[in-house]
Coordinates of C-alpha atoms in Angstrom, one line a residue:
M1 CA 228.4 79.4 -111.8
T2 CA 227.3 83.1 -110.8
K3 CA 226.2 84.6 -107.5
T4 CA 223.0 85.2 -109.4
Q5 CA 222.5 81.4 -110.3
N6 CA 223.6 80.0 -107.4
K7 CA 220.9 82.1 -105.2
Q8 CA 217.7 80.9 -107.7
T9 CA 219.1 77.4 -106.7
A10 CA 219.6 77.5 -103.2
P11 CA 217.5 75.2 -101.5
A12 CA 214.9 77.6 -99.6
A13 CA 213.4 74.8 -96.5
S14 CA 213.3 77.6 -94.5
T15 CA 210.2 79.2 -96.3
E16 CA 208.0 76.3 -97.3
A17 CA 204.7 75.6 -96.6
T18 CA 203.7 72.9 -94.7
E19 CA 200.2 71.2 -93.4
A20 CA 199.1 72.3 -90.4
Y21 CA 197.3 69.4 -89.4
A22 CA 195.3 66.3 -90.9
A23 CA 191.7 67.2 -92.0
R24 CA 189.1 66.2 -94.6
F25 CA 186.0 67.9 -95.6
V26 CA 182.6 66.9 -95.8
W27 CA 178.9 67.7 -96.3
I28 CA 177.1 67.2 -93.5
D29 CA 172.8 66.6 -92.8
P30 CA 172.4 68.6 -90.0
L31 CA 169.8 66.0 -88.9
R32 CA 172.3 63.8 -88.2
F33 CA 173.2 66.3 -85.5
R34 CA 172.0 64.9 -81.4
P35 CA 172.2 67.6 -79.1
D36 CA 171.0 65.3 -76.5
D37 CA 172.1 61.9 -75.7
D38 CA 168.8 60.6 -75.3
T39 CA 167.7 61.5 -79.2
P40 CA 166.8 58.5 -81.2
V41 CA 170.3 57.4 -83.3
P42 CA 169.5 56.8 -87.1
A43 CA 170.0 53.7 -88.3
D44 CA 172.1 54.4 -91.5
A45 CA 175.6 56.1 -92.0
D46 CA 175.6 58.6 -94.7
E47 CA 178.5 58.6 -97.6
N48 CA 181.6 59.9 -95.8
G49 CA 180.6 57.2 -93.1
I50 CA 179.0 59.3 -90.6
H51 CA 176.5 57.5 -88.4
V52 CA 175.8 60.2 -86.2
I53 CA 177.2 64.0 -84.7
V54 CA 177.2 65.0 -81.0
V55 CA 179.0 67.5 -79.0
D56 CA 182.5 66.3 -78.6
P57 CA 183.0 65.8 -74.2
F58 CA 185.7 68.5 -74.5
N59 CA 183.9 71.4 -76.5
H60 CA 184.8 74.7 -74.3
R61 CA 181.3 75.7 -74.4
K62 CA 179.2 73.6 -72.2
R63 CA 175.0 73.6 -72.1
R64 CA 173.7 74.3 -68.6
A65 CA 169.9 74.9 -66.8
S66 CA 171.5 79.2 -66.2
G67 CA 174.2 81.5 -68.2
D68 CA 173.7 78.8 -71.4
T69 CA 176.3 80.0 -74.0
T70 CA 175.9 76.9 -76.9
E71 CA 172.1 77.9 -77.2
P72 CA 172.4 79.9 -80.5
T73 CA 170.7 83.3 -81.3
P74 CA 167.8 84.6 -83.1
D75 CA 170.3 86.6 -85.4
L76 CA 172.1 83.1 -85.7
I77 CA 169.2 81.2 -86.7
A78 CA 167.4 83.7 -89.4
S79 CA 171.1 84.2 -91.0
V80 CA 171.4 79.9 -91.3
E81 CA 167.9 80.0 -92.8
A82 CA 168.6 82.7 -95.1
V83 CA 171.7 81.2 -96.5
G84 CA 173.1 78.2 -94.6
V85 CA 175.9 77.7 -92.3
Q86 CA 179.2 79.7 -94.3
Q87 CA 182.3 78.5 -92.2
A88 CA 182.6 75.0 -91.9
I89 CA 182.5 73.7 -88.5
V90 CA 185.1 71.4 -87.1
L91 CA 184.6 67.3 -86.0
R92 CA 187.0 64.3 -84.9
P93 CA 186.5 61.1 -84.6
Q94 CA 184.8 59.5 -81.3
K95 CA 187.5 57.4 -79.6
G96 CA 185.6 54.2 -79.3
S97 CA 182.2 55.0 -81.3
E98 CA 182.9 53.9 -85.1
G99 CA 180.8 56.4 -87.1
V100 CA 180.5 59.0 -84.5
Q101 CA 182.2 62.6 -84.8
G102 CA 182.5 65.0 -81.9
V103 CA 181.8 69.0 -83.0
V104 CA 185.2 70.4 -81.7
M105 CA 184.1 74.1 -83.2
G106 CA 181.0 75.2 -84.6
Q107 CA 178.1 73.7 -81.9
R108 CA 176.2 77.1 -82.5
R109 CA 176.0 76.9 -86.1
I110 CA 175.4 73.3 -86.5
K111 CA 172.5 73.6 -83.6
A112 CA 171.0 76.8 -85.8
A113 CA 171.3 74.4 -88.7
R114 CA 169.2 71.9 -87.5
L115 CA 166.6 73.8 -86.3
A116 CA 166.9 75.4 -89.7
A117 CA 166.3 72.3 -91.7
L118 CA 163.4 71.4 -88.6
K119 CA 161.2 74.2 -89.7
A120 CA 161.7 73.2 -93.3
M121 CA 160.8 69.8 -92.9
D122 CA 157.6 71.0 -91.2
E123 CA 157.0 73.7 -94.4
G124 CA 157.6 70.8 -96.5
R125 CA 161.1 72.4 -98.1
S126 CA 164.5 71.6 -98.9
Y127 CA 167.1 72.2 -96.2
N128 CA 171.0 73.0 -96.8
K129 CA 173.9 70.9 -95.4
V130 CA 176.7 72.0 -93.4
P131 CA 180.4 72.3 -94.5
G132 CA 182.1 70.8 -92.0
V133 CA 186.4 69.9 -91.5
I134 CA 187.0 66.1 -90.3
R135 CA 190.4 66.0 -88.2
D136 CA 191.2 62.9 -87.8
D137 CA 194.3 63.9 -86.1
L138 CA 192.6 65.2 -83.2
K139 CA 191.1 61.4 -82.3
G140 CA 191.9 60.4 -78.4
V141 CA 193.8 64.0 -78.5
D142 CA 191.6 65.3 -75.5
D143 CA 194.2 68.4 -74.5
E144 CA 194.2 69.7 -78.4
A145 CA 190.9 69.4 -79.1
I146 CA 190.3 71.9 -76.2
V147 CA 192.3 74.2 -76.5
S148 CA 191.5 74.5 -80.4
S149 CA 188.3 75.1 -79.7
M150 CA 189.3 77.9 -76.4
V151 CA 190.5 79.4 -79.1
E152 CA 188.0 79.6 -81.5
N153 CA 185.7 80.5 -78.7
N154 CA 188.0 83.7 -77.4
H155 CA 187.8 85.6 -80.0
R156 CA 183.6 85.1 -80.6
T157 CA 180.6 85.5 -78.6
Q158 CA 182.0 85.7 -75.0
A159 CA 182.3 82.3 -73.1
S160 CA 180.8 82.6 -70.0
V161 CA 183.3 82.2 -67.0
Q162 CA 181.7 78.8 -65.7
D163 CA 182.9 77.5 -69.4
D164 CA 186.3 78.3 -68.4
V165 CA 186.1 77.2 -65.2
E166 CA 185.0 73.7 -66.4
A167 CA 187.8 74.1 -69.1
A168 CA 190.4 74.4 -66.4
Q169 CA 189.0 71.1 -64.8
Q170 CA 189.7 69.3 -68.1
L171 CA 193.0 70.6 -68.8
T172 CA 193.8 69.8 -64.7
L173 CA 193.4 66.6 -66.1
L174 CA 195.0 66.2 -69.3
V175 CA 198.0 68.9 -68.7
E176 CA 200.4 67.1 -66.4
A177 CA 204.3 68.0 -66.8
K178 CA 204.9 63.8 -67.3
R179 CA 202.0 63.6 -69.8
I180 CA 202.9 66.5 -71.6
P181 CA 206.3 67.8 -73.5
K182 CA 207.0 71.0 -72.0
D183 CA 207.2 72.9 -75.6
R184 CA 203.7 71.6 -76.3
R185 CA 202.6 73.2 -73.1
R186 CA 203.9 76.4 -74.2
R187 CA 202.5 76.1 -77.5
M188 CA 198.7 75.5 -76.0
A189 CA 199.4 78.4 -73.8
T190 CA 200.1 80.7 -76.6
A191 CA 197.6 79.5 -78.6
L192 CA 195.2 80.4 -75.3
G193 CA 196.4 83.7 -75.7
L194 CA 197.5 82.6 -71.7
S195 CA 201.2 81.7 -70.0
E196 CA 202.1 78.5 -68.8
E197 CA 201.6 80.4 -65.2
H198 CA 198.0 80.0 -66.3
L199 CA 197.8 76.5 -67.1
D200 CA 199.6 75.8 -63.9
A201 CA 196.3 77.7 -62.3
A202 CA 194.7 75.8 -64.2
P203 CA 193.9 72.7 -61.0
K204 CA 192.9 75.2 -58.6
V205 CA 190.3 77.4 -61.0
A206 CA 188.6 74.2 -61.6
K207 CA 188.1 73.7 -57.6
I208 CA 186.1 77.4 -57.4
A209 CA 183.0 77.2 -55.8
A210 CA 180.1 78.1 -58.4
E211 CA 178.9 80.8 -55.6
T212 CA 181.9 82.5 -55.5
L213 CA 182.0 82.6 -59.7
K214 CA 178.9 84.2 -59.7
E215 CA 179.3 86.5 -56.7
L216 CA 182.3 87.6 -58.8
D217 CA 180.6 87.8 -62.2
E218 CA 177.5 89.9 -60.2
D219 CA 180.1 92.4 -59.3
D220 CA 181.6 92.7 -62.7
V221 CA 185.1 91.5 -61.4
E222 CA 187.6 90.5 -64.3
F223 CA 190.2 88.4 -62.9
D224 CA 192.5 86.0 -65.2
W225 CA 193.0 82.2 -64.0
I226 CA 195.9 83.0 -62.0
E227 CA 193.9 85.8 -60.4
L228 CA 191.0 83.9 -59.7
A229 CA 192.8 80.8 -58.0
D230 CA 195.0 83.4 -55.7
Y231 CA 191.3 84.8 -54.7
D232 CA 189.7 82.2 -53.6
E233 CA 192.5 81.2 -51.7
I234 CA 192.4 84.1 -49.4
K235 CA 188.5 85.1 -50.5
E236 CA 187.4 84.7 -46.6
V237 CA 189.8 87.8 -45.3
D238 CA 187.9 91.1 -45.0
D239 CA 188.3 93.6 -48.2
A240 CA 190.1 91.0 -49.9
L241 CA 188.8 91.2 -53.0
W242 CA 188.6 95.9 -52.6
T243 CA 192.5 94.8 -52.1
L244 CA 192.9 92.7 -54.9
Q245 CA 190.7 94.9 -57.0
D246 CA 192.9 98.1 -56.2
A247 CA 196.2 96.2 -56.7
K248 CA 195.6 95.3 -59.8
E249 CA 194.6 98.5 -61.0
A250 CA 197.8 99.6 -59.5
D251 CA 199.4 97.0 -61.6
Q252 CA 197.7 98.4 -64.8
R253 CA 197.9 101.9 -64.1
S254 CA 202.6 101.5 -63.8
G255 CA 202.5 99.6 -66.9
D256 CA 204.2 96.7 -64.5
G257 CA 203.5 93.3 -66.1
K258 CA 205.2 91.6 -63.3
R259 CA 202.0 91.7 -61.1
G260 CA 204.2 93.4 -58.4
A261 CA 201.6 95.0 -56.3
W262 CA 199.2 92.4 -56.7
T263 CA 202.4 89.5 -55.4
Q264 CA 201.8 92.2 -52.8
A265 CA 198.9 92.3 -51.6
M266 CA 199.0 88.4 -51.8
A267 CA 201.4 88.1 -49.7
E268 CA 199.9 90.3 -46.9
L269 CA 196.4 89.0 -47.3
R270 CA 197.7 85.6 -46.7
A271 CA 199.3 86.6 -43.6
V272 CA 196.4 87.9 -42.7
K273 CA 194.6 84.9 -43.3
A274 CA 197.1 82.7 -41.3
R275 CA 196.8 84.9 -38.3
D276 CA 193.0 84.6 -38.4
E277 CA 193.4 81.0 -38.4
R278 CA 195.3 81.1 -35.7
I279 CA 193.4 83.1 -33.7
E280 CA 190.6 81.0 -33.9
A281 CA 192.7 78.2 -33.3
T282 CA 193.5 80.0 -30.4
K283 CA 189.8 80.9 -29.0
K284 CA 188.9 77.1 -29.4
D285 CA 191.5 75.9 -27.5
L286 CA 190.6 78.5 -24.8
D287 CA 186.7 77.1 -25.1
E288 CA 187.9 74.2 -24.6
R289 CA 190.0 74.8 -21.4
K290 CA 187.1 77.3 -20.0
V291 CA 189.7 80.2 -20.2
K292 CA 187.6 83.6 -20.2
I293 CA 188.5 85.4 -23.1
V294 CA 188.4 89.3 -22.7
E295 CA 188.6 92.5 -25.2
W296 CA 192.4 93.0 -26.3
Q297 CA 193.8 97.2 -24.5
R298 CA 196.7 98.5 -25.6
Y299 CA 196.9 100.0 -22.1
W300 CA 195.7 97.9 -19.3
G301 CA 193.8 99.6 -16.0
Q302 CA 192.9 97.0 -13.4
S303 CA 193.3 94.1 -15.2
R304 CA 196.9 93.4 -15.8
P305 CA 199.3 91.0 -17.5
L306 CA 200.6 88.1 -14.9
E307 CA 204.0 89.3 -16.6
E308 CA 203.5 92.2 -14.6
L309 CA 202.3 90.5 -10.7
V310 CA 203.2 88.5 -8.2
S311 CA 201.3 87.5 -5.7
A312 CA 200.6 88.6 -1.7
I313 CA 204.1 87.3 -0.8
G314 CA 205.6 88.6 -3.5
R315 CA 206.2 85.8 -5.7
P316 CA 205.9 85.5 -9.1
L317 CA 202.4 84.3 -11.1
T318 CA 202.5 81.6 -13.4
E319 CA 199.5 80.5 -15.9
Q320 CA 198.9 77.6 -14.5
G321 CA 198.6 78.4 -10.9
H322 CA 196.8 81.4 -11.6
T323 CA 194.3 79.1 -13.3
E324 CA 193.9 76.9 -10.1
T325 CA 193.9 79.9 -7.5
C326 CA 192.1 82.8 -9.2
R327 CA 188.6 83.9 -10.7
G328 CA 190.0 86.6 -12.5
H329 CA 192.2 84.1 -14.6
A330 CA 191.1 85.2 -18.2
A331 CA 193.3 86.0 -21.9
A332 CA 193.5 88.1 -24.3
I333 CA 194.4 88.1 -27.7
D334 CA 196.3 90.5 -29.9
P335 CA 194.5 91.2 -32.7
E336 CA 197.5 92.6 -34.6
D337 CA 199.0 88.9 -35.0
G338 CA 196.9 86.4 -32.1
E339 CA 199.2 86.8 -30.0
L340 CA 197.9 85.2 -26.3
L341 CA 198.4 87.2 -23.4
Y342 CA 196.7 85.9 -19.8
L343 CA 196.3 87.8 -17.2
C344 CA 194.1 88.6 -14.0
T345 CA 190.9 91.1 -14.4
D346 CA 190.9 93.0 -11.1
Y347 CA 194.3 92.3 -9.6
K348 CA 193.9 94.1 -6.5
K349 CA 190.5 92.5 -5.8
Y350 CA 192.0 89.3 -5.9
G351 CA 195.0 90.3 -3.7
H352 CA 198.0 90.6 -6.3
K353 CA 200.1 93.0 -6.3
R354 CA 202.1 94.4 -9.6
A355 CA 206.1 93.3 -9.8
G356 CA 208.4 95.6 -8.7
A357 CA 206.0 98.3 -6.5
Q358 CA 207.1 98.1 -2.6
E359 CA 204.3 100.8 -2.2
A360 CA 201.8 101.6 -5.0
D361 CA 201.5 104.8 -4.2
T362 CA 205.3 105.6 -4.5
A363 CA 207.3 107.8 -7.7
E364 CA 209.7 104.8 -7.7
A365 CA 207.0 102.3 -7.7
E366 CA 205.0 104.1 -10.5
A367 CA 208.3 104.9 -12.8
A368 CA 209.3 101.1 -12.3
I369 CA 205.6 100.1 -13.8
A370 CA 206.2 103.0 -16.7
Q371 CA 209.2 101.7 -17.6
R372 CA 207.8 97.8 -17.6
E373 CA 205.0 98.9 -19.4
A374 CA 206.9 101.1 -22.4
E375 CA 209.1 97.7 -22.8
R376 CA 206.1 95.4 -23.0
E377 CA 205.0 98.3 -25.3
E378 CA 208.3 98.3 -27.7
K379 CA 208.7 94.4 -27.4
R380 CA 204.8 94.1 -29.4
R381 CA 206.4 97.0 -31.8
V382 CA 209.2 94.4 -32.4
R383 CA 207.3 91.6 -32.6
L384 CA 205.2 92.9 -35.4
K385 CA 207.4 95.1 -37.2
N386 CA 209.5 91.5 -37.7
A387 CA 206.3 89.5 -39.0
A388 CA 205.6 92.7 -41.4
W389 CA 209.2 92.2 -42.7
R390 CA 208.8 88.4 -42.7
T391 CA 205.8 88.9 -44.8
A392 CA 207.5 91.2 -47.5
R393 CA 210.1 88.6 -48.1
Q394 CA 208.3 86.1 -50.0
P395 CA 207.2 88.7 -53.1
R396 CA 210.9 90.2 -52.8
E397 CA 212.2 85.9 -53.2
E398 CA 209.6 85.2 -56.0
F399 CA 210.4 88.3 -57.6
L400 CA 214.0 87.1 -57.8
A401 CA 213.9 83.6 -58.4
K402 CA 211.6 85.1 -61.9
M403 CA 215.0 86.9 -63.0
C404 CA 217.3 84.3 -61.8
Q405 CA 215.4 81.8 -64.3
D406 CA 215.4 84.2 -67.3
R407 CA 216.4 82.4 -70.7
G408 CA 218.4 84.8 -71.9
E409 CA 221.9 86.4 -71.5
A410 CA 221.8 89.3 -68.5
P411 CA 221.9 92.6 -69.2
A412 CA 225.3 94.8 -68.7
H413 CA 224.1 95.9 -65.1
I414 CA 223.6 92.9 -64.2
K415 CA 227.1 92.1 -64.9
D416 CA 228.6 94.9 -63.6
M417 CA 226.7 94.8 -59.7
V418 CA 227.6 90.7 -59.7
L419 CA 231.3 91.3 -60.4
T420 CA 231.6 94.3 -58.1
T421 CA 229.8 92.3 -55.3
L422 CA 231.8 89.2 -55.8
L423 CA 234.6 91.0 -55.8
K424 CA 233.7 92.6 -52.7
R425 CA 232.0 90.2 -50.7
G426 CA 231.1 86.7 -52.0
V427 CA 229.5 84.3 -49.8
A428 CA 227.2 81.3 -51.0
R429 CA 224.1 80.1 -49.6
G430 CA 223.4 77.0 -50.8
P431 CA 219.4 76.7 -50.3
L432 CA 218.3 79.9 -51.2
L433 CA 220.7 80.1 -54.2
T434 CA 219.1 76.4 -55.1
R435 CA 215.5 78.1 -55.2
F436 CA 216.4 81.1 -57.2
L437 CA 218.1 79.0 -59.9
G438 CA 215.3 76.4 -58.9
A439 CA 217.8 73.5 -59.1
D440 CA 218.5 70.5 -57.1
A441 CA 219.9 71.5 -53.5
I442 CA 223.0 72.0 -53.0
N443 CA 224.8 70.2 -50.1
T444 CA 225.9 72.9 -47.8
D445 CA 228.8 70.8 -45.7
D446 CA 230.6 70.0 -48.8
P447 CA 229.2 72.7 -51.9
Q448 CA 231.8 72.0 -54.3
P449 CA 231.0 68.9 -56.2
D450 CA 227.0 69.9 -56.7
I451 CA 227.7 73.7 -57.7
L452 CA 230.8 72.0 -60.2
A453 CA 227.2 70.1 -61.3
L454 CA 225.0 72.8 -61.7
V455 CA 227.9 74.7 -63.9
K456 CA 228.4 72.0 -66.1
R457 CA 224.7 71.4 -66.9
T458 CA 224.3 75.2 -67.3
A459 CA 224.2 76.9 -70.7
A460 CA 227.2 80.0 -71.3
R461 CA 224.4 82.1 -71.8
R462 CA 223.1 81.8 -68.2
Y463 CA 226.3 81.7 -66.4
W464 CA 225.7 84.9 -65.3
W465 CA 222.1 84.6 -63.9
V466 CA 223.7 82.1 -62.0
L467 CA 226.0 84.5 -60.3
F468 CA 223.6 86.8 -59.8
A469 CA 221.7 83.8 -58.7
H470 CA 224.6 83.9 -56.1
V471 CA 224.8 87.2 -55.0
A472 CA 220.9 87.8 -54.6
A473 CA 221.2 84.4 -52.0
M474 CA 224.2 86.3 -49.8
Y475 CA 222.5 89.4 -49.6
E476 CA 219.1 87.9 -48.7
Y477 CA 220.6 85.5 -46.4
E478 CA 222.4 88.1 -44.5
H479 CA 221.2 91.4 -44.8
M480 CA 217.9 91.2 -45.2
K481 CA 216.6 88.9 -42.0
D482 CA 214.4 89.5 -39.8
D483 CA 215.6 92.4 -37.5
A484 CA 217.2 94.2 -41.3
W485 CA 214.8 97.1 -40.5
R486 CA 215.9 97.8 -37.1
G487 CA 219.5 98.9 -38.4
T488 CA 222.6 97.7 -37.1
P489 CA 223.2 97.8 -33.4
H490 CA 225.2 100.9 -32.2
Y491 CA 228.7 99.1 -31.2
H492 CA 228.9 100.3 -27.7
Y493 CA 225.3 100.1 -26.9
G494 CA 224.0 96.4 -28.6
L495 CA 221.7 94.7 -29.7
A496 CA 218.7 96.6 -27.7
K497 CA 219.6 100.2 -29.5
P498 CA 219.4 100.0 -33.2
G499 CA 221.0 102.2 -35.5
A500 CA 221.4 103.2 -38.9
I501 CA 219.8 101.2 -41.4
A502 CA 222.9 98.9 -42.7
G503 CA 224.5 100.0 -45.9
P504 CA 224.2 96.2 -48.1
T505 CA 220.3 96.3 -47.0
A506 CA 219.9 99.8 -48.2
E507 CA 222.3 98.8 -51.4
W508 CA 220.0 95.5 -52.0
M509 CA 216.4 97.2 -51.2
R510 CA 217.6 100.5 -54.3
F511 CA 219.0 97.8 -56.3
L512 CA 215.7 96.2 -56.4
K513 CA 213.5 98.9 -56.8
S514 CA 215.8 99.8 -59.9
Q515 CA 214.6 96.5 -61.4
G516 CA 210.6 97.0 -61.2
Y517 CA 210.3 94.8 -57.9
T518 CA 207.4 96.3 -55.9
S519 CA 208.1 97.5 -52.6
S520 CA 206.0 96.8 -48.7
E521 CA 205.0 99.2 -46.6
I522 CA 207.7 98.3 -44.2
E523 CA 210.2 98.1 -47.0
Q524 CA 209.6 102.1 -48.2
E525 CA 209.7 102.7 -44.4
V526 CA 213.2 101.5 -44.2
L527 CA 214.4 102.4 -47.5
A528 CA 213.5 106.1 -46.5
Q529 CA 214.9 106.2 -43.5
A530 CA 218.1 104.8 -44.9
D531 CA 218.4 107.6 -47.8
Q532 CA 217.1 110.2 -44.9
E533 CA 220.3 108.8 -43.0
A534 CA 222.8 108.8 -46.1
E535 CA 221.9 112.8 -46.9
E536 CA 222.2 113.4 -43.2
R537 CA 225.5 112.0 -43.5
A538 CA 226.9 113.4 -46.7
K539 CA 225.6 117.1 -44.7
K540 CA 227.7 116.1 -41.5
E541 CA 230.8 115.0 -44.0
A542 CA 230.4 118.4 -46.1
D543 CA 230.3 120.2 -42.3
R544 CA 233.1 118.6 -41.4
H545 CA 235.1 119.2 -44.3
A546 CA 233.9 123.1 -44.7
A547 CA 235.1 123.8 -40.9
E548 CA 237.8 126.6 -40.5
V549 CA 241.5 124.9 -40.4
P550 CA 243.3 126.1 -37.0
E551 CA 245.2 129.2 -37.3
D552 CA 248.7 127.4 -37.3
G553 CA 247.5 125.8 -40.3
G554 CA 247.9 122.4 -38.9
T555 CA 244.7 119.8 -38.6
E556 CA 243.1 118.0 -36.0
E557 CA 245.1 115.1 -36.0
E558 CA 248.4 117.4 -36.5
T559 CA 247.7 118.8 -33.1
E560 CA 246.3 116.0 -31.2
P561 CA 246.6 112.7 -32.8
D562 CA 246.1 110.8 -30.1
E563 CA 243.6 112.6 -27.4
P564 CA 241.0 114.7 -30.0
E565 CA 239.5 117.7 -28.4
D566 CA 235.6 117.0 -26.3
G567 CA 233.6 116.7 -29.4
G568 CA 235.9 114.7 -31.5
T569 CA 233.9 111.8 -33.7
E570 CA 234.2 108.0 -32.6
E571 CA 237.0 107.4 -35.4
E572 CA 239.0 110.0 -33.7
T573 CA 239.1 108.4 -30.0
E574 CA 238.2 104.6 -31.0
P575 CA 239.5 104.3 -34.6
D576 CA 238.5 100.6 -34.5
E577 CA 235.2 100.6 -33.7
P578 CA 232.4 102.0 -36.5
E579 CA 229.9 104.4 -36.6
D580 CA 226.3 104.1 -36.3
G581 CA 224.8 102.7 -39.9
G582 CA 228.0 100.5 -40.7
T583 CA 227.7 97.4 -42.5
E584 CA 227.3 93.9 -41.0
E585 CA 230.4 92.6 -41.4
E586 CA 232.2 95.6 -40.1
T587 CA 230.1 95.9 -36.7
E588 CA 229.7 91.9 -36.1
P589 CA 231.2 89.9 -38.9
D590 CA 230.0 86.7 -37.0
G591 CA 227.0 87.7 -34.7
K592 CA 224.0 87.3 -37.5

């Protein structure tokens, strides 16, 4: 047999046409359609065994008092009167009701046909039957029915937001992981032009209040299901809608399909909502204890925080003691983070003194007071920066989780980054590793069995993503702690004096930025600081190399190897103690 003959007779299973679903064509009398439950039902069945036709309960479109999208337009009615229904409607047998068919697609068409038939009967004319397709395969398969209905309506007259929300409510009852296989979920999402994340958002969308949907509709706001669910979560926050619309526009301008700006905005809005809830809870507690609340001030006058005051005999003031003995007891709440501060509204009037001030008008006393105020303000600044850094962590880790759960093979630059990092510093951190991979928890006390099991059940093409998750966990755990924005503390001066941004922190943030991660404001500040410090170090190094060689031709190390001249670098005087900006491993290997 020749090659040509072999090619002609070879089976072509991959190109065979298959039936998409089980269906049968019928002609339908439109007067058998019952748009209302209280409409009388015919006593007989037609030649197809159809007793009555109703709107399927899982039809995407719903009839309602206002904004009804189920009624046919005058143009559609006129068209049906003239030429009849040209496109077949889709029906499915109703479960538990013999002879009852439900309209899955074509509700407006059959309504128009019914109106045309009633008009024809009044005028003594004949009327047209409606072509229909009965989908026997959809009997009892509610999820497929609503998806089919939504697919059709996505390509026709725009369904209302309320239609979509009620469809989400129905999907919420149907699309459960234990009831519907994952492949089928994926197919349903694709058919609707949605992602699986949209289906996951359906339960939240189904709970959105009608008033909220009405407000969004009046403002011409176009949010998808994920965005609707997010907005509903933080809608009480001031300027939340404007903030999210601005973030969505930013993502659209940048072509960011990963919703980077949106994710950052949501993280910040959630933090604001949590802060507002803390403030309200604090106010309620203070009201119940009958503690006076005064307005927060950055700098205090006659009103002073209790931590800065002592009694007339020099004893520290406590909140409990001050409450019981002083009519000036009050509290203020920091609007930036909800921090509670107890104070006296007029410390001089009520006989208190400022701590450390022997004589109120001496220069030393004033200097001590100014120092204490500066320390308090610095403490507040650090607290707020720590909170902002923690807020930025959630979208960053979410971004990493999506990267690590990619089902394809990791690109070359990911492999290079992983290998390089593991060769330099590889430390597994179980909780973050399992979060990034979406895997079962790894026992950090004895990780070996769990890691072996993870590797065994991981496809070979995903090995690199597992390694990347390992590296990402290391960076996040070791180099992105709450105070990473402050930089590596100076070796001599300890934690109180910040130094240069740690090399690994800047390295990790640059890498994430190269992958399309949208940085928060505080992350942008830290990266800009790191870049500036890198330029300064490079310039310093270039200047050092450009310095003149001593007249005798020897180097500094050769002339004074052990005792450098004044102005020598830290490396020359103390070779084992790194400069500012050294890595965490170099400065504090065990102190993080």
